[in-house]
Coordinates of C-alpha atoms and ligand atoms in Angstrom, one line a residue:
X1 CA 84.0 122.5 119.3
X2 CA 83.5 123.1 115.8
X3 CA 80.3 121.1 114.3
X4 CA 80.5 119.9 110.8
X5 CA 78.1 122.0 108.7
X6 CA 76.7 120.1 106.7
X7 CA 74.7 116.8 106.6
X8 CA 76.3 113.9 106.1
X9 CA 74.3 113.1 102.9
X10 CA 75.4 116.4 101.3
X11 CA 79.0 116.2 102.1
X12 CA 79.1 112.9 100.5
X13 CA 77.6 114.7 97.3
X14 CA 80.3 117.5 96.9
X15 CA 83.2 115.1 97.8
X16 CA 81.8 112.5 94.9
X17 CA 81.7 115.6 92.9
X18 CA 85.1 117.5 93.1
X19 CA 87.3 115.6 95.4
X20 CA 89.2 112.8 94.0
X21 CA 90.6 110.2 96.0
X22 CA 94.3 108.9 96.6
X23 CA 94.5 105.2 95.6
X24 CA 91.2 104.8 95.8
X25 CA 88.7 103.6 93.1
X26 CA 86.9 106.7 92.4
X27 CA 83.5 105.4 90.9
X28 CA 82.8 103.0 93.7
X29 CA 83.3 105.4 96.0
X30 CA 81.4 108.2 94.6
X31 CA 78.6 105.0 94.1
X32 CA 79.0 104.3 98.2
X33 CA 79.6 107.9 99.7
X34 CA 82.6 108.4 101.7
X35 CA 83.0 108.2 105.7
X36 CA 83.4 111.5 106.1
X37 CA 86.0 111.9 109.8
X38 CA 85.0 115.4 111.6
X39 CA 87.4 115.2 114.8
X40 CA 89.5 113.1 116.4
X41 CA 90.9 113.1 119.9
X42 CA 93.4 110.5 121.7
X43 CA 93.2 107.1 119.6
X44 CA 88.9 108.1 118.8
X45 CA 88.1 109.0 115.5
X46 CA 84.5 111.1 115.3
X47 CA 82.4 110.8 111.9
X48 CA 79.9 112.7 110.8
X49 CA 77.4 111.0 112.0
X50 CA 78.7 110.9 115.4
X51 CA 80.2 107.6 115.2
X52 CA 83.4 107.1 117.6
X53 CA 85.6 104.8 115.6
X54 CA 88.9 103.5 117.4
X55 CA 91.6 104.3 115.2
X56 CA 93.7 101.2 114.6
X57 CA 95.9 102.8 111.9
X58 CA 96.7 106.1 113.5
X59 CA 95.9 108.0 110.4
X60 CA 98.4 106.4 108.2
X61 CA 100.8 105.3 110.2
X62 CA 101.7 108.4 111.2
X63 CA 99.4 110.1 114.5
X64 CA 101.8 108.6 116.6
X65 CA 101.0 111.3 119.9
X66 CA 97.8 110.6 119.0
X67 CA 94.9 113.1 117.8
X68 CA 94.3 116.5 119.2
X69 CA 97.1 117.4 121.3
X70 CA 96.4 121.3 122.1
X71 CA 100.6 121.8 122.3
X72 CA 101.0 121.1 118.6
X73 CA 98.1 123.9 117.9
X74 CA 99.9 126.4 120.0
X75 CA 103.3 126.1 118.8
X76 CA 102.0 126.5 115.2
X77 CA 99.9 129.4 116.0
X78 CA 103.0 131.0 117.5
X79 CA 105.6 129.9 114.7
X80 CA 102.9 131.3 111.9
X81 CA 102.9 134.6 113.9
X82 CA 106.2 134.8 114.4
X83 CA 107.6 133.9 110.9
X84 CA 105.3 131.8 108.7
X85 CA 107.1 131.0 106.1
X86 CA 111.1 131.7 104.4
X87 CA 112.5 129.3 102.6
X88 CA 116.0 127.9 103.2
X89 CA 117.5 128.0 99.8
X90 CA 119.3 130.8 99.4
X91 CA 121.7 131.7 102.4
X92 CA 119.1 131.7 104.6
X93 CA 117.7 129.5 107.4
X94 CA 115.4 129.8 110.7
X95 CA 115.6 129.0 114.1
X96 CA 113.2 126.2 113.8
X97 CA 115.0 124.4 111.3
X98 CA 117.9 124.8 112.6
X99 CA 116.8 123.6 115.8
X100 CA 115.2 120.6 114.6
X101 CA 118.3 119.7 112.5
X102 CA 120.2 119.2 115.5
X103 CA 117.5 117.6 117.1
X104 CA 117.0 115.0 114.4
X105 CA 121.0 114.9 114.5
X106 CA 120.7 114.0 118.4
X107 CA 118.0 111.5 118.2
X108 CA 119.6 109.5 115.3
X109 CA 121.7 106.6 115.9
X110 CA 125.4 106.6 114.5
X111 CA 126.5 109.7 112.1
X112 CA 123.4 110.7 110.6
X113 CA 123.8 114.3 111.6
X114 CA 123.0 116.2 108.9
X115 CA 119.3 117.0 107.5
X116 CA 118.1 117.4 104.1
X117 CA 114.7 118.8 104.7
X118 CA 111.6 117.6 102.6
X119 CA 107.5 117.9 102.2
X120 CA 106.7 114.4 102.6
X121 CA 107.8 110.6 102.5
X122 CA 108.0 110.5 98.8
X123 CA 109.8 113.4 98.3
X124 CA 112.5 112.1 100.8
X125 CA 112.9 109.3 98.9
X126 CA 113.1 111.6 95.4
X127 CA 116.0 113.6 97.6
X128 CA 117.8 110.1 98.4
X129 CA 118.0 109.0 95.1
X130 CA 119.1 112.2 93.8
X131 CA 121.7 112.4 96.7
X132 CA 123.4 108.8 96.0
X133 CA 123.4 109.6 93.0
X134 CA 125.4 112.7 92.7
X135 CA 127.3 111.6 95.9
X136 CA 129.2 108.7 93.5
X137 CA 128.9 111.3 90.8
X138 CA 131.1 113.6 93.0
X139 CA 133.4 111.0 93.8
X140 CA 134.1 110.2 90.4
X141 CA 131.9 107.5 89.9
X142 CA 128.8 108.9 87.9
X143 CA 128.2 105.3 86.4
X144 CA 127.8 104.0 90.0
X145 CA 124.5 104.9 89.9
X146 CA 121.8 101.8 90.0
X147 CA 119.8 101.7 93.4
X148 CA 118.5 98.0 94.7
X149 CA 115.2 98.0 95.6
X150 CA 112.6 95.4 96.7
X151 CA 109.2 93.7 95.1
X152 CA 106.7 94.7 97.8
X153 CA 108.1 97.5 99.5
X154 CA 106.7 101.2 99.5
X155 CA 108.5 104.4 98.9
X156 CA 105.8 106.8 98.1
X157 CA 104.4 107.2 94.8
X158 CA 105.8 110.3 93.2
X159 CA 108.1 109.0 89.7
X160 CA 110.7 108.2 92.0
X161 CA 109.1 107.1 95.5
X162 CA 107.0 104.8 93.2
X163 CA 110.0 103.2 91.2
X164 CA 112.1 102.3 94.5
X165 CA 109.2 101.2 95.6
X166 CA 108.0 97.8 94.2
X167 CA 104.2 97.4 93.8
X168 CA 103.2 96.6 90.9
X169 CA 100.4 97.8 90.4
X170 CA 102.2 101.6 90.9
X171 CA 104.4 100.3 88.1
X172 CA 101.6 99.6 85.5
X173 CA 100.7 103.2 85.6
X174 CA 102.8 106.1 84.1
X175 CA 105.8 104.1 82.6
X176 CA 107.2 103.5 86.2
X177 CA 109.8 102.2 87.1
X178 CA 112.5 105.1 86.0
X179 CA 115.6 103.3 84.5
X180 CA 118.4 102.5 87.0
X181 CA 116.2 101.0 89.6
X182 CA 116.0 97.7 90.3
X183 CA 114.1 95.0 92.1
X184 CA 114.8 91.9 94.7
X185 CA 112.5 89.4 96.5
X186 CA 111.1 90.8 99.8
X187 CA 111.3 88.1 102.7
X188 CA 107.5 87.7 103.4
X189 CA 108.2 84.2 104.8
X190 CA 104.6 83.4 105.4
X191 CA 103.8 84.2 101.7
X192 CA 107.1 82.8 100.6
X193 CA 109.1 81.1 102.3
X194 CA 108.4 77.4 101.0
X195 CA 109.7 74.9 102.8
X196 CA 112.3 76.8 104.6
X197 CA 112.7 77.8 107.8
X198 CA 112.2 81.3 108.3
X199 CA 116.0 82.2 109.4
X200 CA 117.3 80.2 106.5
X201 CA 114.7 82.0 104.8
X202 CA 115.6 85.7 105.7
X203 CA 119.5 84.9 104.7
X204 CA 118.8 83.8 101.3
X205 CA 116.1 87.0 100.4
X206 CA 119.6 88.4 102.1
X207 CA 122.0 86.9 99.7
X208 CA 119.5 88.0 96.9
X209 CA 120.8 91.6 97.2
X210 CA 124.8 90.1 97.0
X211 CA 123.6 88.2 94.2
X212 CA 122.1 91.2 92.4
X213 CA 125.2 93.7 93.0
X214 CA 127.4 91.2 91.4
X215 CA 125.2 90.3 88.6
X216 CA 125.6 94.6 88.2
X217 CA 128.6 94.9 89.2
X218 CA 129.2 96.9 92.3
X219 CA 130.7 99.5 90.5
X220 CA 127.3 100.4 89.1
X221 CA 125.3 100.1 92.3
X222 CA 124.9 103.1 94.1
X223 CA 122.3 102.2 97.1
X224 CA 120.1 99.7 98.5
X225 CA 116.8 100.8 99.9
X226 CA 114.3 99.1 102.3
X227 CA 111.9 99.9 105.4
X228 CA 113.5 98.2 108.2
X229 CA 109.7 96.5 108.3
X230 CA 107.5 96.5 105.0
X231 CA 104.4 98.2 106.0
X232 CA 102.4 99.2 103.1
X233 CA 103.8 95.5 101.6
X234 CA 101.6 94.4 104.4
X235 CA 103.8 94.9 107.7
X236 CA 106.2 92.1 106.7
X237 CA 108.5 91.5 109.7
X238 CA 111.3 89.9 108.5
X239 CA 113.2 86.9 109.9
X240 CA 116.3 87.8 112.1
X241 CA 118.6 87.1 110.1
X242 CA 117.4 89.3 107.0
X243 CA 119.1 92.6 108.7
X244 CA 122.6 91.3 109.9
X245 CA 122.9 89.7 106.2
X246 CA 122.2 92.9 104.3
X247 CA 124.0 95.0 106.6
X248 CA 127.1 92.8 105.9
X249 CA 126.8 93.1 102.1
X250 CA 126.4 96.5 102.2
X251 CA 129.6 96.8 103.6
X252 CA 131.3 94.3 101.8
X253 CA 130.7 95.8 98.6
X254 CA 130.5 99.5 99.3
X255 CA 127.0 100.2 98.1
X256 CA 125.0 103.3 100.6
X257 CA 122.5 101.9 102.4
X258 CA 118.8 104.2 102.7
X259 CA 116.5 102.9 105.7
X260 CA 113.4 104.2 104.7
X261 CA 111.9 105.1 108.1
X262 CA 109.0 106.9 107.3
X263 CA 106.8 104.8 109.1
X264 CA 109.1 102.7 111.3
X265 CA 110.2 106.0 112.5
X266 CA 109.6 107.9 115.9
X267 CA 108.4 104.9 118.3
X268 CA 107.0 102.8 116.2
X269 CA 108.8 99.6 116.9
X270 CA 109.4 100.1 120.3
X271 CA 112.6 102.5 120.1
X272 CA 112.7 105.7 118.3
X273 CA 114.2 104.3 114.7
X274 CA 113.4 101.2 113.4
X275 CA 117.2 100.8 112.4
X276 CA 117.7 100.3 116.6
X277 CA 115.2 97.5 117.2
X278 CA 116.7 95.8 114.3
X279 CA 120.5 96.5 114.4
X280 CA 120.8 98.7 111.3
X281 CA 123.2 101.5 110.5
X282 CA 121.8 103.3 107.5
X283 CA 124.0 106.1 105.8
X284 CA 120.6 108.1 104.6
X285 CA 117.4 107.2 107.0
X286 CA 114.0 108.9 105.1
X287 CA 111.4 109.8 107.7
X288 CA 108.0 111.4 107.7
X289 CA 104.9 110.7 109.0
X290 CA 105.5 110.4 112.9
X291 CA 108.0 113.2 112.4
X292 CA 105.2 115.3 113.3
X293 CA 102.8 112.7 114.0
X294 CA 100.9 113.6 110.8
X295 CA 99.9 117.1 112.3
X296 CA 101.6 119.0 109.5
X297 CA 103.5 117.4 106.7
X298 CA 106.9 117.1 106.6
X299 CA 109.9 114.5 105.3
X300 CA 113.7 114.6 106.4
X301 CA 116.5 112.7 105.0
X302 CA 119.0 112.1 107.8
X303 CA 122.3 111.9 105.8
X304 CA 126.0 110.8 107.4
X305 CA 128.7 112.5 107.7
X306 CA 130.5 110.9 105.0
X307 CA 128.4 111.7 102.3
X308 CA 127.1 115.4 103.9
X309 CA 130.5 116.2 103.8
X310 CA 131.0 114.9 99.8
X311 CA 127.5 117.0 99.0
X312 CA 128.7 119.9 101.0
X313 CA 131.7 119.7 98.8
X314 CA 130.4 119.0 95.8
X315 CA 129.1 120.9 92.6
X316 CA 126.0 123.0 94.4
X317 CA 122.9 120.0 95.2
X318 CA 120.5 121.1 92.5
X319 CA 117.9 120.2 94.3
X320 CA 115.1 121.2 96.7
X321 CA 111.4 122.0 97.6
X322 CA 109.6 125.3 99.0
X323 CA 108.5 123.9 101.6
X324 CA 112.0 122.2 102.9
X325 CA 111.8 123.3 106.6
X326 CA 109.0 125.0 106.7
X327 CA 109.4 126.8 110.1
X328 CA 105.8 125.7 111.2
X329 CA 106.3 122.4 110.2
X330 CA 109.9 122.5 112.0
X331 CA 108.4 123.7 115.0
X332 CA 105.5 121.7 115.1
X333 CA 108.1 118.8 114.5
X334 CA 110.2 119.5 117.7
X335 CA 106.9 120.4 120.4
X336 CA 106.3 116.8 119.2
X337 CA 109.4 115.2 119.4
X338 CA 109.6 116.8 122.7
X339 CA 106.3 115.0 123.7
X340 CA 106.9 112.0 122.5
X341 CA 110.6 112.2 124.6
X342 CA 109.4 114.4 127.9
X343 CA 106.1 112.3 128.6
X344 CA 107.8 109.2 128.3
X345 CA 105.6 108.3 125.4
X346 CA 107.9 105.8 123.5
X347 CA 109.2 104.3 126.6
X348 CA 105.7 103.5 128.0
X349 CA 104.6 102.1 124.2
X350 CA 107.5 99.6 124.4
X351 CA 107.9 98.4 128.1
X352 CA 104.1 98.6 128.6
X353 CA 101.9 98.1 125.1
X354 CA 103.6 96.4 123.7
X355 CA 103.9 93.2 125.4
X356 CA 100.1 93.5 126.3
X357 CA 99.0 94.3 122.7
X358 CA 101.4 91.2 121.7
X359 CA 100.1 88.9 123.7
X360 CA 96.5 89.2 122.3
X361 CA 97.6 89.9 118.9
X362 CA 99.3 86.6 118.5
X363 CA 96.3 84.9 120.3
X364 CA 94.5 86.1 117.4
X365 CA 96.5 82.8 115.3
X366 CA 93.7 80.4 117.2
X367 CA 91.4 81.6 115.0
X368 CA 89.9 79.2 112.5
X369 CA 91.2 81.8 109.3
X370 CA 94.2 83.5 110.8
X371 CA 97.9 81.9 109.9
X372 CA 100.6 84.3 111.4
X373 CA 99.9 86.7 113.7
X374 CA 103.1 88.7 114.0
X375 CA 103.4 92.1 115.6
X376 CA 107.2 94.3 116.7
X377 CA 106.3 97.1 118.5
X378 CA 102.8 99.0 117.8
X379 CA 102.8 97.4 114.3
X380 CA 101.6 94.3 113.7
X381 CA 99.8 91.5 111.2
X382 CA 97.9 88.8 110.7
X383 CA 97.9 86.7 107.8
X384 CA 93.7 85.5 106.3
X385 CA 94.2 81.6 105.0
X386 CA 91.5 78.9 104.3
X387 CA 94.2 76.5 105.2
X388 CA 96.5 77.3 108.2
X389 CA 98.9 74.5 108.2
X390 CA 99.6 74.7 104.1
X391 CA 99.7 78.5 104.5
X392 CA 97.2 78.7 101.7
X393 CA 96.1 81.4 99.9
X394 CA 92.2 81.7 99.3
X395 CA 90.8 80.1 95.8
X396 CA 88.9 84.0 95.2
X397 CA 91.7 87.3 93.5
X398 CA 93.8 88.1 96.4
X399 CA 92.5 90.7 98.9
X400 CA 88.6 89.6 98.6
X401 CA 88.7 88.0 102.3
X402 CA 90.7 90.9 103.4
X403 CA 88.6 93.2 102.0
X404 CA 85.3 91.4 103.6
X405 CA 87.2 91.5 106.6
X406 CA 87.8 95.7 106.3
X407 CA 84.6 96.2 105.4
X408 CA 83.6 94.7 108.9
X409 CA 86.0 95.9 111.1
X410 CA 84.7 100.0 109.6
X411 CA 81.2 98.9 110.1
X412 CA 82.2 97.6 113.8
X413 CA 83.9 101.1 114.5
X414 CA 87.3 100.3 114.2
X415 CA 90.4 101.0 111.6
X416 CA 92.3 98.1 110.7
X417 CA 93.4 97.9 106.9
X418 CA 93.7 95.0 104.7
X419 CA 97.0 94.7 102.6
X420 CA 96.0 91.8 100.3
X421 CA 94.2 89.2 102.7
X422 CA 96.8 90.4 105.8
X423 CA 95.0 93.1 108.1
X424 CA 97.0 94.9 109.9
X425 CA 97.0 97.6 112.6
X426 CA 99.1 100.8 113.6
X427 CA 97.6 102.1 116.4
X428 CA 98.9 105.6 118.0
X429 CA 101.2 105.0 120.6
X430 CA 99.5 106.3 123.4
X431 CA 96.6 103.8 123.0
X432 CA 96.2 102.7 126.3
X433 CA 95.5 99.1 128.1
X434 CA 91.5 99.8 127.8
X435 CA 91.7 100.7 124.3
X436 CA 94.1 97.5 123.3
X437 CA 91.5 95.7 124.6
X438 CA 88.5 97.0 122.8
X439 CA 90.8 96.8 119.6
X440 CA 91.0 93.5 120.0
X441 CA 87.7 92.7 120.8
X442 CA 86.6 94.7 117.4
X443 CA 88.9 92.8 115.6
X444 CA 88.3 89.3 116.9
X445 CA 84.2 90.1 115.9
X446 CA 85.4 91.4 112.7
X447 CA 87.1 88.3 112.0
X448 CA 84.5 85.8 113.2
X449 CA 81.9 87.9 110.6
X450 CA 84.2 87.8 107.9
X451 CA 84.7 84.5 108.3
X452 CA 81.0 83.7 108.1
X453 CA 80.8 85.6 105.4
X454 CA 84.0 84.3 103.7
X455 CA 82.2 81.0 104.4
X456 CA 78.8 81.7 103.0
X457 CA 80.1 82.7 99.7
X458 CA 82.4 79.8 99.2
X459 CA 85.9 80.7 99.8
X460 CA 86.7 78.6 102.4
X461 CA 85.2 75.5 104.4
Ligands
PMP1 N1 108.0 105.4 102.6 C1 107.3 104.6 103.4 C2 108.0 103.4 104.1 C3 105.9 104.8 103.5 O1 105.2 104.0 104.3 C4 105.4 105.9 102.9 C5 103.9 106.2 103.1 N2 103.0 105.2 103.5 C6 106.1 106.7 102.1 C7 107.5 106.4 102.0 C8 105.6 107.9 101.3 O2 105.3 108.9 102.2 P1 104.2 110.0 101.8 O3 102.9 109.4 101.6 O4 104.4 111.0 102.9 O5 104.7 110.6 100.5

């Protein structure tokens, strides 16, 4: 095993020093010192101090085999010794992106079976809106070119990942979003939904999208994208209704629909795709993350047949990255497919976590500051209120119970975020019965100390 070097003290030093932080303020956490994570194995996180942390995020969202699986090693020790790198731009390709391509082309449900191969979850989404773009453009329809995105939802953060995406906060900074993107309501009915019942809810954030292509004109609308399940947005499950809906309006009018997968992807609702557990039949699907359960990057855009075979027709795609099927990324991409198929590893999160890990999750709703406690697969969330049965928010700026409630769950050794005052969890799927249990039991003291706390300053009774 290879020990950290370094005391703790000292690595916090050079990290405030040189490294800077994704999304992260910078000065408070230079002020504060990092958690600085040394090894991980299973669902256990190890810091430097020697702390074993259960990992209720799975890395972001993405360590779906779970931490130190010595067959992902191997196979990227092999493929680096074998062929380390070649690109696949010009007239060239590898055995393990080819491979992997039909793999991805297997696994997917419907026509997706052709793969556009990308670094990350961002960079997929760059790809898609390129791709719809000069699909229409192909077609003779260049002015077809507006993609429909939604307030709350995440796409990555590069200039285009950021601009699908709609957090605001991404938008204040560097003059996003780019023009030709716009934005809908998301259908957080807990945050949202009014008076409404939450299937009449989910059809009308549903007919928003109808409403906005003919405010547009469908001639000008090129795509709608969304994550099957918002999870960055605060793992908003919508009603069942939502899907159907947009589904049916994306038919009616003949606009390409992107599921953005990247988390929902690879067993983390239950089935492989997020598109299956909720009915969906996307013509791009963007996926990262669980694609090789975080243990290399990599991002895919799994494209139909319909528009592979316009692109393939089409002027020459100018576009691409380096690293687009990097052969060790590739192969580490299939050893871990092939876990997460050959071991059963999906099945056994959805017939047996699952329902176990539901069943206390939503228990967690008879506590004095939890609303709705709502959970599909291995992702679920819980909603902080000072008033359940108003579905209040909290008097303090939005994300200070959540945050209080963060701050105890890392000091009580386990990883559960806070999106706004919702905390929510992720877990790798192989988390076993044992573990949901201790998850739970971390969360539910994490809650009853954030409440006290919440409660001693004066933001709720
Ligand atoms: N799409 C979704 C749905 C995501 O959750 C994320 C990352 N959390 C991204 C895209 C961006 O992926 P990446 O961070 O790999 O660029």
């Amino acid at each position: 095993m290879r020990e950290n070097q370094l005391p703790t003290a000292e690595l916090q030093a050079l990290d405030a020093a040189h490294h800077m932080h994704p999304f992260t303020d910078g000065a408070a956490l230079n002020r504060k010192g990092a958690r600085i994570i040394t090894r991980a194995k299973g669902v256990w996180l190890t810091d430097s101090e020697g702390e074993e942390i259960l990992d209720g995020m799975a890395g972001l969202w993405c360590v779906n085999v779970g931490y130190g699986r010595e067959e992902l090693a191997e196979v990227a020790a092999a493929q680096m010794r074998d062929l380390a790198f070649y690109n696949t731009f010009f007239q060239t390709s590898h055995p393990p992106a080819i491979k992997l391509a039909k793999r991805l082309a297997d696994l997917a449900p419907g026509p997706l079976n052709h793969v556009f191969f990308n670094g990350s979850g961002s960079d997929s989404n760059d790809t898609n809106l390129r791709m719809v773009r000069h699909y229409w453009a192909a077609l003779g329809k260049p002015e077809k070119s507006v993609v429909i995105s939604r307030w709350n939802g995440y796409h990555g953060s590069t200039m285009g990942g950021g601009s699908l995406g709609g957090m605001k906060g991404i938008h204040a900074q560097g003059g996003l979003p780019i023009p030709g993107i716009t934005h809908i309501d998301q259908p957080d009915w807990w945050s949202e939904g009014g008076d409404m019942a939450p299937e009449e809810f989910g059809l009308a954030r549903a007919r928003l999208l109808e409403r906005k292509i003919l405010e547009i004109g469908a001639d000008k609308v090129a795509a709608f994208i969304a994550e099957p399940v918002q999870g960055a947005g605060g793992v908003i499950i919508p009603p069942a209704t939502y899907w159907p809906e947009i589904q049916r309006i994306c038919r009616e009018y003949g606009i390409l629909l992107i599921v953005d997968e990247v988390i929902t992807g690879f067993g983390r609702t239950g089935n492989w795709f997020g598109s299956e557990t909720f009915g969906i039949q996307p013509d791009i699907m963007t996926c990262a993350k669980g694609l090789t359960s975080g243990y290399i990057p990599m991002g895919a855009s799994l494209v139909s047949d319909q528009i592979a075979e316009v692109i393939n027709n089409a002027d020459e795609f100018a576009h691409g990255y380096t690293y687009s099927g990097h052969p060790v990324a590739a192969a580490v991409a299939l050893e871990n497919l092939r876990l997460l198929d050959e071991e059963g590893i999906i099945d056994r999160a959805r017939a047996e976590i699952a329902p176990y890990l539901k069943a206390q999750w939503e228990a967690l709703a008879d506590h004095p500051m939890v609303g709705e406690a709502k959970i599909v697969g291995l992702m679920g969330s819980i909603a902080l209120t000072p008033d359940k049965a108003a579905r209040a928010k909290f008097a303090a700026k939005e994300g200070t119970v959540g945050y209080i409630c963060r701050e105890r769950c890392f000091a009580n050794n386990l990883i559960m975020r806070h999106v706004g005052d919702r905390m929510i969890i992720s877990p790798p799927l192989v988390i076993s019965k044992d573990e949901v249990d201790i998850l739970i039991a971390r969360a539910r003291k994490s809650l009853d100390e954030g409440h006290a706390k919440a409660k001693a300053e004066g933001l709720m009774a």
